[in-house]
mmCIF file with all atom_site columns, C-alpha atoms in Angstrom:
data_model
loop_
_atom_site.group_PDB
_atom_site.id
_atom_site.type_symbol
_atom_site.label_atom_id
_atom_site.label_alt_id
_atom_site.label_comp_id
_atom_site.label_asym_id
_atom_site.label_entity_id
_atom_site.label_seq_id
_atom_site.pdbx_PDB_ins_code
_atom_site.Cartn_x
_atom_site.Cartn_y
_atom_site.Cartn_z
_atom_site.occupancy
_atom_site.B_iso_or_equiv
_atom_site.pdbx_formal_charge
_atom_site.auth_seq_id
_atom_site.auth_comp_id
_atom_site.auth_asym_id
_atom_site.auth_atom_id
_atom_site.pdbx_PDB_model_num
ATOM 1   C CA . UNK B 1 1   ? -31.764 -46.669 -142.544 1.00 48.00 ? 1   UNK B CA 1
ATOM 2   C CA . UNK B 1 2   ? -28.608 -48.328 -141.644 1.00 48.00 ? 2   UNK B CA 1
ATOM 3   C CA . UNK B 1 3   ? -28.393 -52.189 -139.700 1.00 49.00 ? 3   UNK B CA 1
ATOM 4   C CA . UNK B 1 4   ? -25.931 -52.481 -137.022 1.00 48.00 ? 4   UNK B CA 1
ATOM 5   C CA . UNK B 1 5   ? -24.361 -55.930 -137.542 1.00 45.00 ? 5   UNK B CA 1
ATOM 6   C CA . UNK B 1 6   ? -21.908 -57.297 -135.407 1.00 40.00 ? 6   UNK B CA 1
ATOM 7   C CA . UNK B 1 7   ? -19.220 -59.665 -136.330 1.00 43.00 ? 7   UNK B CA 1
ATOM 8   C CA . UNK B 1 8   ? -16.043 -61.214 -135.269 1.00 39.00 ? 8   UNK B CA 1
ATOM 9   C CA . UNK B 1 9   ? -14.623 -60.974 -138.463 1.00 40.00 ? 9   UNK B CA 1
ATOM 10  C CA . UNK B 1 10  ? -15.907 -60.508 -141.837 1.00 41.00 ? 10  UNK B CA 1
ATOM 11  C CA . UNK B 1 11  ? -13.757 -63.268 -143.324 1.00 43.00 ? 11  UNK B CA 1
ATOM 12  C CA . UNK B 1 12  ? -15.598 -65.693 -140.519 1.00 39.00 ? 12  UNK B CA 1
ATOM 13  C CA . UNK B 1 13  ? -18.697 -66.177 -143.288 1.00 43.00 ? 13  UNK B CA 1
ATOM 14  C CA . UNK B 1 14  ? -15.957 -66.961 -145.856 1.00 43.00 ? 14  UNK B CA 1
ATOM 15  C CA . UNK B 1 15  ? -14.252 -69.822 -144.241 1.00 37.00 ? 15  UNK B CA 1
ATOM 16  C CA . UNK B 1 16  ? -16.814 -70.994 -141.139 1.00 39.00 ? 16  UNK B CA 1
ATOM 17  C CA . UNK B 1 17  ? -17.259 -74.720 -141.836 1.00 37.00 ? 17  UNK B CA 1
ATOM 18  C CA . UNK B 1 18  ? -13.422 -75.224 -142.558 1.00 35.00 ? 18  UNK B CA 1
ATOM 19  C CA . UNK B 1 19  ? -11.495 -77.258 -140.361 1.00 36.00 ? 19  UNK B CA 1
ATOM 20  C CA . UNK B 1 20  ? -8.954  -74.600 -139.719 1.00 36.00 ? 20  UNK B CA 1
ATOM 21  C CA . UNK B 1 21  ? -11.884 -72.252 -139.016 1.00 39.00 ? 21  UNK B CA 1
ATOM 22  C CA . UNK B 1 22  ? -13.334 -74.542 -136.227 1.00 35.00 ? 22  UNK B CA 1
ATOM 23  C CA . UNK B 1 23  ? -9.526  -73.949 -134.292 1.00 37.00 ? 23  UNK B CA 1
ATOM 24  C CA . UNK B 1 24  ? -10.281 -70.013 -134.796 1.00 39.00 ? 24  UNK B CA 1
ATOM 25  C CA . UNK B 1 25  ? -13.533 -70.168 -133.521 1.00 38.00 ? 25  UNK B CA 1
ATOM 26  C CA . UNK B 1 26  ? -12.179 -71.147 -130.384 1.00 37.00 ? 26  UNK B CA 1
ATOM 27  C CA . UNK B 1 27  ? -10.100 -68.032 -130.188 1.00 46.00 ? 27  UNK B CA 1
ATOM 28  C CA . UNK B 1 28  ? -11.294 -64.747 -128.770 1.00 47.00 ? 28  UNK B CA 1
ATOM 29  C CA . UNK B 1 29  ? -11.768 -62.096 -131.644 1.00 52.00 ? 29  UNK B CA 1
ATOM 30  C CA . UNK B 1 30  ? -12.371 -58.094 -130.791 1.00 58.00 ? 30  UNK B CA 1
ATOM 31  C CA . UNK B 1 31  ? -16.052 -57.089 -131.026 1.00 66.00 ? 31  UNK B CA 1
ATOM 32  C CA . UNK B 1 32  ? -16.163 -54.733 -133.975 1.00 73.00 ? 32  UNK B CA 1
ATOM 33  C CA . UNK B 1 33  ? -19.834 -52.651 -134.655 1.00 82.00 ? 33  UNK B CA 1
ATOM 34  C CA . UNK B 1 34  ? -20.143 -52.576 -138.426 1.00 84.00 ? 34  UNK B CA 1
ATOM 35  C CA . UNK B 1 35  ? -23.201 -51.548 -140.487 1.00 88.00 ? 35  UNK B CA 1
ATOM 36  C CA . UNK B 1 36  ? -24.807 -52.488 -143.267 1.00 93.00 ? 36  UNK B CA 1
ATOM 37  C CA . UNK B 1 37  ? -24.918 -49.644 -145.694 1.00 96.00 ? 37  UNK B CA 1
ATOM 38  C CA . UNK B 1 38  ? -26.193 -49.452 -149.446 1.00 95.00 ? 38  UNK B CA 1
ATOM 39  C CA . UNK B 1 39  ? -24.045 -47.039 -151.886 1.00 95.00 ? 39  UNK B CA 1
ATOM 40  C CA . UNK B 1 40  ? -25.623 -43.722 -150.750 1.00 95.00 ? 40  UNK B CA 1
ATOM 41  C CA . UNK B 1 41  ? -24.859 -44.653 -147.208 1.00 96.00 ? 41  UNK B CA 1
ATOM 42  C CA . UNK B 1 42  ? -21.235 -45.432 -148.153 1.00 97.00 ? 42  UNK B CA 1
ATOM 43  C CA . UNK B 1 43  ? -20.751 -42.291 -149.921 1.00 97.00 ? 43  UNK B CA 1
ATOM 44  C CA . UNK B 1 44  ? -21.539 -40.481 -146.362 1.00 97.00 ? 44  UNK B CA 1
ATOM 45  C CA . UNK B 1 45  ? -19.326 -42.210 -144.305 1.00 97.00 ? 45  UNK B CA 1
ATOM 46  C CA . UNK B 1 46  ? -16.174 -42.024 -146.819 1.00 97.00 ? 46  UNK B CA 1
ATOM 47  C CA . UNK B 1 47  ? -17.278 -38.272 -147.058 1.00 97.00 ? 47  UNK B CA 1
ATOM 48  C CA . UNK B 1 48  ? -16.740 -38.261 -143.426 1.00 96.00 ? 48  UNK B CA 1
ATOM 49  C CA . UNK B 1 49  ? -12.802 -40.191 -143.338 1.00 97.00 ? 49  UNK B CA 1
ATOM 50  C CA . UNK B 1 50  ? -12.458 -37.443 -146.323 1.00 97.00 ? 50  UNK B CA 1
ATOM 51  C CA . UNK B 1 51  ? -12.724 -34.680 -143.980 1.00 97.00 ? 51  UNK B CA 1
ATOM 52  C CA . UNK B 1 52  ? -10.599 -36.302 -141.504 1.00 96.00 ? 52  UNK B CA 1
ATOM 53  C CA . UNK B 1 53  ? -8.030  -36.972 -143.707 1.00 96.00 ? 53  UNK B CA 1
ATOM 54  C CA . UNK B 1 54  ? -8.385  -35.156 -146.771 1.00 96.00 ? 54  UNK B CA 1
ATOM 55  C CA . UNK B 1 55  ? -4.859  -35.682 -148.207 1.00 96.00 ? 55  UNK B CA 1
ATOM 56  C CA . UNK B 1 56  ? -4.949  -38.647 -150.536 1.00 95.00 ? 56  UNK B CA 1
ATOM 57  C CA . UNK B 1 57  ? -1.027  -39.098 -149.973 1.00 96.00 ? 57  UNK B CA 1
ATOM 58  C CA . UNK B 1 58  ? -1.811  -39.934 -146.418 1.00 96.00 ? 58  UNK B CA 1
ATOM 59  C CA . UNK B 1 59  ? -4.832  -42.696 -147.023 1.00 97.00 ? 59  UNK B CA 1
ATOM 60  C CA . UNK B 1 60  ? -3.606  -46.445 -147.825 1.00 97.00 ? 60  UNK B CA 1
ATOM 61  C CA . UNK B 1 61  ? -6.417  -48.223 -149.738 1.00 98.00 ? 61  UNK B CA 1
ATOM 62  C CA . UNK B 1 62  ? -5.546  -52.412 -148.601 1.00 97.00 ? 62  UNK B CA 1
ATOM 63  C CA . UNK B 1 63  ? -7.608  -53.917 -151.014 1.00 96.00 ? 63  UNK B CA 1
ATOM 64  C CA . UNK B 1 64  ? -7.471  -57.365 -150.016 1.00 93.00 ? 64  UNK B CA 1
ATOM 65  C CA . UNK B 1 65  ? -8.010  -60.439 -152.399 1.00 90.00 ? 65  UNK B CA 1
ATOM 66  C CA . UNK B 1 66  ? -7.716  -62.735 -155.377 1.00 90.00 ? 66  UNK B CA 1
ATOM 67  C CA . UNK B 1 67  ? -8.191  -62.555 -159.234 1.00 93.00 ? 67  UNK B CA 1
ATOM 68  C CA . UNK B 1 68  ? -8.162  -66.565 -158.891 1.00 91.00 ? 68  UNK B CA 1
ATOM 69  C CA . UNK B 1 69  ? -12.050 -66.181 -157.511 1.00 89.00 ? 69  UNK B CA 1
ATOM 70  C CA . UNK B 1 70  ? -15.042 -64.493 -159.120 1.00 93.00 ? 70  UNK B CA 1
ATOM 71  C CA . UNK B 1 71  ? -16.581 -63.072 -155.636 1.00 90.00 ? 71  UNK B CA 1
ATOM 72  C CA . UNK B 1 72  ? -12.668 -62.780 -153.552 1.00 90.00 ? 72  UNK B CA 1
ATOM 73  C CA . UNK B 1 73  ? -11.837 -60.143 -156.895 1.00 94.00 ? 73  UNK B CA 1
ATOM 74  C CA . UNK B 1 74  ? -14.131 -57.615 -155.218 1.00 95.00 ? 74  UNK B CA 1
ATOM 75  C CA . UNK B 1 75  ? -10.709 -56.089 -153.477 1.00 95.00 ? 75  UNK B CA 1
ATOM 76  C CA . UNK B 1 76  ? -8.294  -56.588 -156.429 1.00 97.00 ? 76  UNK B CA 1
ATOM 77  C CA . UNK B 1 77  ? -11.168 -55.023 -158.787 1.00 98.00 ? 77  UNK B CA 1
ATOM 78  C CA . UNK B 1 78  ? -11.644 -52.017 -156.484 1.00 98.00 ? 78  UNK B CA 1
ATOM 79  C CA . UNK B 1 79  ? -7.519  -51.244 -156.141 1.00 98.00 ? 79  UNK B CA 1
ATOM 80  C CA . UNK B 1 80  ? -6.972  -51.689 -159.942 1.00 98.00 ? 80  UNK B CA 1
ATOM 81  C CA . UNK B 1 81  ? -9.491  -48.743 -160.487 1.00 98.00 ? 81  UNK B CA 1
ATOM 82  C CA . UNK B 1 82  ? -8.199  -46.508 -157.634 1.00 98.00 ? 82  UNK B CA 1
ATOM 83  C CA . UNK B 1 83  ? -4.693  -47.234 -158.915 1.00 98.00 ? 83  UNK B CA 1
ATOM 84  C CA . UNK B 1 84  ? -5.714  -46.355 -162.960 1.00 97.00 ? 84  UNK B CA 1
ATOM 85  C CA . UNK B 1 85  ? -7.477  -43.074 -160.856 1.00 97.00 ? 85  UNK B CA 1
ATOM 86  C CA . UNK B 1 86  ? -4.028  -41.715 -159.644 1.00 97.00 ? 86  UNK B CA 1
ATOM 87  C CA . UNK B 1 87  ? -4.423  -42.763 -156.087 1.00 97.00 ? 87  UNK B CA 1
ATOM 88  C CA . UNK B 1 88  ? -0.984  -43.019 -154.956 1.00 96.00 ? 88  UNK B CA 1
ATOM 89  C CA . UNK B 1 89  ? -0.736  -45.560 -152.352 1.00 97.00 ? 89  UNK B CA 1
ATOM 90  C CA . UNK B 1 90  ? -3.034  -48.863 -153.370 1.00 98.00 ? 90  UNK B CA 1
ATOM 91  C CA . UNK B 1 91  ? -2.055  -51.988 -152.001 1.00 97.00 ? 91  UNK B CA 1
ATOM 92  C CA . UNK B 1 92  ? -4.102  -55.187 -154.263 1.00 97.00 ? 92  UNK B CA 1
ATOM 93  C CA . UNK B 1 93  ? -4.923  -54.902 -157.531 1.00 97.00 ? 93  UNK B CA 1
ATOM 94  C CA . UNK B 1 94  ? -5.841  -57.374 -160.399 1.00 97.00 ? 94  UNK B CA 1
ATOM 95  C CA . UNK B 1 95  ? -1.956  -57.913 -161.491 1.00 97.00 ? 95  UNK B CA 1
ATOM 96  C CA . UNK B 1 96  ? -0.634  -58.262 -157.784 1.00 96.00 ? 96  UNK B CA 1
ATOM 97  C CA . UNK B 1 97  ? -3.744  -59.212 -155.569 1.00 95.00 ? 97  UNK B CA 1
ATOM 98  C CA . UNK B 1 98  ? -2.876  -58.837 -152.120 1.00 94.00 ? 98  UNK B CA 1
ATOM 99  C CA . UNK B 1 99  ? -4.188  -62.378 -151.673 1.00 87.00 ? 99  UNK B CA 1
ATOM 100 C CA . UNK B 1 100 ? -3.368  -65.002 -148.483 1.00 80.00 ? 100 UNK B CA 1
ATOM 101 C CA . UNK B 1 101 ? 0.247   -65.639 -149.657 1.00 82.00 ? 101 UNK B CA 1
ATOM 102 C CA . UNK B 1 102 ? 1.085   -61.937 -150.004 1.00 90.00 ? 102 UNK B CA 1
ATOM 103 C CA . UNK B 1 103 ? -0.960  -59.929 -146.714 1.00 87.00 ? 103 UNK B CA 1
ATOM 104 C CA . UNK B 1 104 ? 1.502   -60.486 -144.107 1.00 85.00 ? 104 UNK B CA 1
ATOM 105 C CA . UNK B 1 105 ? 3.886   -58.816 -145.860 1.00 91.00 ? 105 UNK B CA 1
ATOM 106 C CA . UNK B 1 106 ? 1.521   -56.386 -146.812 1.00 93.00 ? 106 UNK B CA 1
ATOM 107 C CA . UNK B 1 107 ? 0.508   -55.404 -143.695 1.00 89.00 ? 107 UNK B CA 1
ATOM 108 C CA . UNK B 1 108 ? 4.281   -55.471 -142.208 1.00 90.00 ? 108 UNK B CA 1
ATOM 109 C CA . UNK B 1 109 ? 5.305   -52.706 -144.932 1.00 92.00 ? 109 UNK B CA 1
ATOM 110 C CA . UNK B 1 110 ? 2.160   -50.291 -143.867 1.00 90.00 ? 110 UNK B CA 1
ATOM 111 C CA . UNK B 1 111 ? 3.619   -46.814 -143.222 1.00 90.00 ? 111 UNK B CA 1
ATOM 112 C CA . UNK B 1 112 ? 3.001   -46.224 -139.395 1.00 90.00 ? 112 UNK B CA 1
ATOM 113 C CA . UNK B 1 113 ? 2.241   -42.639 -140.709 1.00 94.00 ? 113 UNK B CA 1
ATOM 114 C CA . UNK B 1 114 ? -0.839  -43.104 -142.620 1.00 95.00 ? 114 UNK B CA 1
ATOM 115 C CA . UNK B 1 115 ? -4.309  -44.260 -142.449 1.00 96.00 ? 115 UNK B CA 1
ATOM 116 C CA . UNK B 1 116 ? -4.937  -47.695 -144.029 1.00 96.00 ? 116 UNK B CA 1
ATOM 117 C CA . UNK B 1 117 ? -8.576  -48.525 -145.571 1.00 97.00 ? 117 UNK B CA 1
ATOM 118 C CA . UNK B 1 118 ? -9.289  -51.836 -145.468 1.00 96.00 ? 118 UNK B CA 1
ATOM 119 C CA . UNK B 1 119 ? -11.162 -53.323 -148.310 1.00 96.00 ? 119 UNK B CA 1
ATOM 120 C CA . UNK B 1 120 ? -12.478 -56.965 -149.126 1.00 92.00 ? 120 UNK B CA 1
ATOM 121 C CA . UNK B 1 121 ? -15.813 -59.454 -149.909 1.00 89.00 ? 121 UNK B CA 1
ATOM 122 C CA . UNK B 1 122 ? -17.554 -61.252 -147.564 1.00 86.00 ? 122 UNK B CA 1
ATOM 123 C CA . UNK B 1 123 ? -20.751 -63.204 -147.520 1.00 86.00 ? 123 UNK B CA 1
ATOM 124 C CA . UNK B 1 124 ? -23.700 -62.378 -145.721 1.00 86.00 ? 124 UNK B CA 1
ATOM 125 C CA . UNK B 1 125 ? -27.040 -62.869 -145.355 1.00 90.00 ? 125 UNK B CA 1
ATOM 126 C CA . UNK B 1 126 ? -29.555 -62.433 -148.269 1.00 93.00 ? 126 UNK B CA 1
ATOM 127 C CA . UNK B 1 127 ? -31.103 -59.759 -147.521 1.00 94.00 ? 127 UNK B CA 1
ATOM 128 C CA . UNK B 1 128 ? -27.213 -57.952 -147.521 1.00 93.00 ? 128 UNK B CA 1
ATOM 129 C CA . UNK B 1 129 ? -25.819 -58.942 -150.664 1.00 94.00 ? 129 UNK B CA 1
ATOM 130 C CA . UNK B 1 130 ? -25.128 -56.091 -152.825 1.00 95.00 ? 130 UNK B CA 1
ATOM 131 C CA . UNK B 1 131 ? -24.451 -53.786 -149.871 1.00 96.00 ? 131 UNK B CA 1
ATOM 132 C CA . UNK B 1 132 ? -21.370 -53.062 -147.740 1.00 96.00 ? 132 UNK B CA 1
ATOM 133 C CA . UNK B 1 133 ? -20.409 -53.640 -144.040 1.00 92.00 ? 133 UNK B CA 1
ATOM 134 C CA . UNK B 1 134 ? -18.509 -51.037 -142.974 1.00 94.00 ? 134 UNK B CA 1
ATOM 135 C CA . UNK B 1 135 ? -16.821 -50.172 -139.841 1.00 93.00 ? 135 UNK B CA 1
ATOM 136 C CA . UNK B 1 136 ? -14.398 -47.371 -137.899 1.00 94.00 ? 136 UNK B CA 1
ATOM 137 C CA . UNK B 1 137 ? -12.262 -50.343 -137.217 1.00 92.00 ? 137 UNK B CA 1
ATOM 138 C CA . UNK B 1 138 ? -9.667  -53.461 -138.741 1.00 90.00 ? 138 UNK B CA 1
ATOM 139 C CA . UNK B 1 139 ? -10.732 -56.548 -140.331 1.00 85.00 ? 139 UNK B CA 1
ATOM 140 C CA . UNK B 1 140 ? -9.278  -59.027 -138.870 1.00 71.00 ? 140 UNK B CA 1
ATOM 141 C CA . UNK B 1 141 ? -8.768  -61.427 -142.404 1.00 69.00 ? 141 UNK B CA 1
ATOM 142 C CA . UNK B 1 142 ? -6.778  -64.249 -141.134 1.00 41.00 ? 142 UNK B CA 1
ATOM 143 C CA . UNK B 1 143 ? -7.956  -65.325 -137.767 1.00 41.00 ? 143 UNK B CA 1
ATOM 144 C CA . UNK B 1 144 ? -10.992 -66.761 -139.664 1.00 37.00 ? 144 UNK B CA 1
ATOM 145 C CA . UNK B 1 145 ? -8.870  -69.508 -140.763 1.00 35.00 ? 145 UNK B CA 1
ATOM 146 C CA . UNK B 1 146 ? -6.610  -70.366 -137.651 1.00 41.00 ? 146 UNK B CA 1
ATOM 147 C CA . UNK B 1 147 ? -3.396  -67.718 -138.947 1.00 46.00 ? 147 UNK B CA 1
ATOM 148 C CA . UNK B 1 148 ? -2.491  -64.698 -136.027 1.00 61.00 ? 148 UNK B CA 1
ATOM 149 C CA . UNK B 1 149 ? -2.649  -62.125 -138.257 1.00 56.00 ? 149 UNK B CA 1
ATOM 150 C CA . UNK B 1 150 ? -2.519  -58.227 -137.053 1.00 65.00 ? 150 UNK B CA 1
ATOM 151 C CA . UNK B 1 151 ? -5.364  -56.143 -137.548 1.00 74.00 ? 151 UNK B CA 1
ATOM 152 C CA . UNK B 1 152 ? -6.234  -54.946 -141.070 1.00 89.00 ? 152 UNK B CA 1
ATOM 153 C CA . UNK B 1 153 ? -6.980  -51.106 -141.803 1.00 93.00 ? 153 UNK B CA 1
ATOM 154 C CA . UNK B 1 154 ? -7.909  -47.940 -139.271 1.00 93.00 ? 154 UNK B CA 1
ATOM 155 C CA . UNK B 1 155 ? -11.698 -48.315 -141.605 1.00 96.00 ? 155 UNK B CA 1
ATOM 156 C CA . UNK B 1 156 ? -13.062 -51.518 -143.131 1.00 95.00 ? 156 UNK B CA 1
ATOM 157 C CA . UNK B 1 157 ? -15.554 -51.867 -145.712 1.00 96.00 ? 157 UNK B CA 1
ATOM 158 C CA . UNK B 1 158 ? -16.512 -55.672 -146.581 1.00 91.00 ? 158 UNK B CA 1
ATOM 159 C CA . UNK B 1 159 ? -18.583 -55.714 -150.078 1.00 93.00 ? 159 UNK B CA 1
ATOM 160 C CA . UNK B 1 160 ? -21.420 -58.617 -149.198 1.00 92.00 ? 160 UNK B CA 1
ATOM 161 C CA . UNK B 1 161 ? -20.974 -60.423 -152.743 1.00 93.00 ? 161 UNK B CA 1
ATOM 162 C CA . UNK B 1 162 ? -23.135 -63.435 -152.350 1.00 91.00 ? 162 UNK B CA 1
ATOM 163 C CA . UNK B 1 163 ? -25.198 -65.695 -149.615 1.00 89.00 ? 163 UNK B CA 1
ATOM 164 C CA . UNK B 1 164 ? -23.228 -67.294 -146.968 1.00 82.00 ? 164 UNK B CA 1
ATOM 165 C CA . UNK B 1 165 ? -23.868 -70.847 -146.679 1.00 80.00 ? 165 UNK B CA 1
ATOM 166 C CA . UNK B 1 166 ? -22.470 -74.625 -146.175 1.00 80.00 ? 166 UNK B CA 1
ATOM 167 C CA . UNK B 1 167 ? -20.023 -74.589 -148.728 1.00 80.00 ? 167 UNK B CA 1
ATOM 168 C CA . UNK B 1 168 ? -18.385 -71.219 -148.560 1.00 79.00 ? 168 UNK B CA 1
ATOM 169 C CA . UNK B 1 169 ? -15.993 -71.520 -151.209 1.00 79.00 ? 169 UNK B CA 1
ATOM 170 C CA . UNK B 1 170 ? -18.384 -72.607 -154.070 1.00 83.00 ? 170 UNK B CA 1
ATOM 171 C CA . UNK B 1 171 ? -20.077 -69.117 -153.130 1.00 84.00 ? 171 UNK B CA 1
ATOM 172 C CA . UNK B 1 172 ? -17.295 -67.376 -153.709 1.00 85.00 ? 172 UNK B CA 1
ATOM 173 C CA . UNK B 1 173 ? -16.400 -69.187 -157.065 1.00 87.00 ? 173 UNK B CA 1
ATOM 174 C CA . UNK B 1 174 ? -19.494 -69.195 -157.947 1.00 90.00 ? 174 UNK B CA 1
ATOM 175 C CA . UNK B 1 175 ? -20.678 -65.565 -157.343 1.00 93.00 ? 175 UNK B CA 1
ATOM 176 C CA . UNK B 1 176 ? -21.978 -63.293 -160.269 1.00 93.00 ? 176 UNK B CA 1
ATOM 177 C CA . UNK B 1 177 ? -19.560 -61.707 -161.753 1.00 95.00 ? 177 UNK B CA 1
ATOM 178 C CA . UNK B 1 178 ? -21.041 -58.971 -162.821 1.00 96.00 ? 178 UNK B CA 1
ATOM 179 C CA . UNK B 1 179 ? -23.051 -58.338 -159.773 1.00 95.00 ? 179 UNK B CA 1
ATOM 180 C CA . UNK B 1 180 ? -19.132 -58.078 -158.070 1.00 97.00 ? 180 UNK B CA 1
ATOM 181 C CA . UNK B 1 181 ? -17.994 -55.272 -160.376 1.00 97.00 ? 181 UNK B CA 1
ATOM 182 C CA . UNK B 1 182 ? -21.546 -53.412 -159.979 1.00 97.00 ? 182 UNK B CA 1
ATOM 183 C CA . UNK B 1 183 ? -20.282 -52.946 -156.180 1.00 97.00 ? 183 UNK B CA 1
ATOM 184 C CA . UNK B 1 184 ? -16.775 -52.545 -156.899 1.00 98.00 ? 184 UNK B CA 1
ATOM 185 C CA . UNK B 1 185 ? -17.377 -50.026 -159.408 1.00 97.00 ? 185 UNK B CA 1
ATOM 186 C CA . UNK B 1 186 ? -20.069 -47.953 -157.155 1.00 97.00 ? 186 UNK B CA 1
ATOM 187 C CA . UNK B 1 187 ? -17.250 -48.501 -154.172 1.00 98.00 ? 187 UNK B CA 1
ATOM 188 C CA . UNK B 1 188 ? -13.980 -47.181 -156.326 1.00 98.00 ? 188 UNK B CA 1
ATOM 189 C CA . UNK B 1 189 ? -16.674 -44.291 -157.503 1.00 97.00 ? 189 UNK B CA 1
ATOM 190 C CA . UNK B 1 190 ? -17.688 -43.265 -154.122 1.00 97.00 ? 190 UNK B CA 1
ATOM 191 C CA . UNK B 1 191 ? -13.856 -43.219 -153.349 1.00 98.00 ? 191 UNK B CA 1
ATOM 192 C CA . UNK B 1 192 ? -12.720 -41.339 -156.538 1.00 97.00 ? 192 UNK B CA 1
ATOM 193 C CA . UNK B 1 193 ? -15.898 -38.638 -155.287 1.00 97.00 ? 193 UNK B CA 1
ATOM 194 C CA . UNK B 1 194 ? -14.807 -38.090 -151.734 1.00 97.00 ? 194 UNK B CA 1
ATOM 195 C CA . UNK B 1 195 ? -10.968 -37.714 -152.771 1.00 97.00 ? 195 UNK B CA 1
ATOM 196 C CA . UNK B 1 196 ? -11.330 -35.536 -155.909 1.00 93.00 ? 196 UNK B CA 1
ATOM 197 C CA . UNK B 1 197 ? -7.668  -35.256 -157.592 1.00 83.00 ? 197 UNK B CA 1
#
C-alpha cells in the first residue's frame, strides 16, 4: 500500500539545518504529492511512463549527484548502469556526476522535445529508507540550499538512502554503501525492464 508524502523538495531533508537552507525556507516552493513506494511499486509506475512514452530515444534519465559521497552516489550509480545498458540519453554518471557545480548547465541543455526523469537520494524518515519517493512532477534540487534553480524532470524518483537528522551531511557520508547500490541496482533494473532494448 503506497504513503502519500508531501514535500517541498526532496533535497529539503538533505540540507535543512544549513544556513543557506534557513534563507530557502523562507521562500515559497510548489506543493508536489509524492509517494512512498517499495521496488514492486516502482516497477508499476515506470511501467506506466513506459506506455506513455515508450521510445527510449525520447526519455532523458537526470541522474543527479556525486561520486564524492557514499549516500549522494545513488544518482551517479543509477546513470552509470543505464548508460553501460544502451540507454541513449543519461545525464550523471560515476565519471561525470551531474553534481551542484555541473546541474545548471545540465538542465539548460535539456532537449525541450523530450521527457526528462529526474533521479536523486534523499533522506527520510526511518521507516522510508530503502524505498523511493516518487512523483508525476520536478524536483526542485537547488532551492533547498538558497540557489533559483528551474524545475528538475517531467517524473522524480528520490531513493530514501538513510535517516534524516541534525547533521545532514554526516548521513549522507556516512550512509551504507552497500545498502545505496541495493536501491540503485533494483531502480536501474526496474528501468532496464520497462524499456526493454
Amino acid at each position: 500500500m503506497r504513503k502519500r508524502v508531501w514535500s517541498r523538495s526532496l533535497h529539503e531533508r538533505k540540507y535543512r539545518g544549513t544556513q543557506s537552507a534557513a534563507a530557502a525556507s523562507q521562500q515559497r516552493y510548489p506543493e508536489i504529492e509524492r509517494a512512498r513506494m517499495d521496488a514492486g511499486e516502482l516497477m508499476l509506475f515506470l511501467q506506466r511512463v513506459a506506455v506513455q512514452h515508450p521510445d527510449r530515444d525520447n526519455i532523458v534519465f537526470l541522474c543527479i549527484g556525486t561520486d564524492r559521497s557514499t549516500g549522494d552516489a545513488f544518482g551517479p550509480l543509477v546513470g552509470t548502469r543505464l548508460t553501460e545498458a544502451g540507454f541513449p540519453h543519461v545525464v550523471g554518471t560515476l565519471a561525470v556526476p551531474c553534481d551542484a557545480d555541473r546541474l545548471g548547465d545540465a538542465l539548460r541543455s535539456m532537449p525541450a522535445d523530450k521527457k526528462v526523469v529526474a533521479i536523486d537520494a534523499c533522506l527520510g524518515k526511518p521507516e522510508s529508507v530503502g524505498n523511493y519517493l516518487v512523483a508525476n512532477g520536478a524536483l526542485y534540487p537547488a532551492q533547498a540550499v538558497g540557489v533559483q534553480a528551474p524545475a528538475a524532470g517531467d517524473y522524480s524518483i528520490a531513493g530514501v538512502v538513510n535517516v534524516y537528522g541534525p547533521k545532514p551531511y554526516a548521513a549522507l557520508q556516512t550512509t551504507s554503501l552497500h545498502d545505496v547500490l541495493k536501491l540503485a541496482n533494483s531502480l536501474a533494473e526496474a528501468i532496464e525492464l520497462s524499456w526493454p532494448n
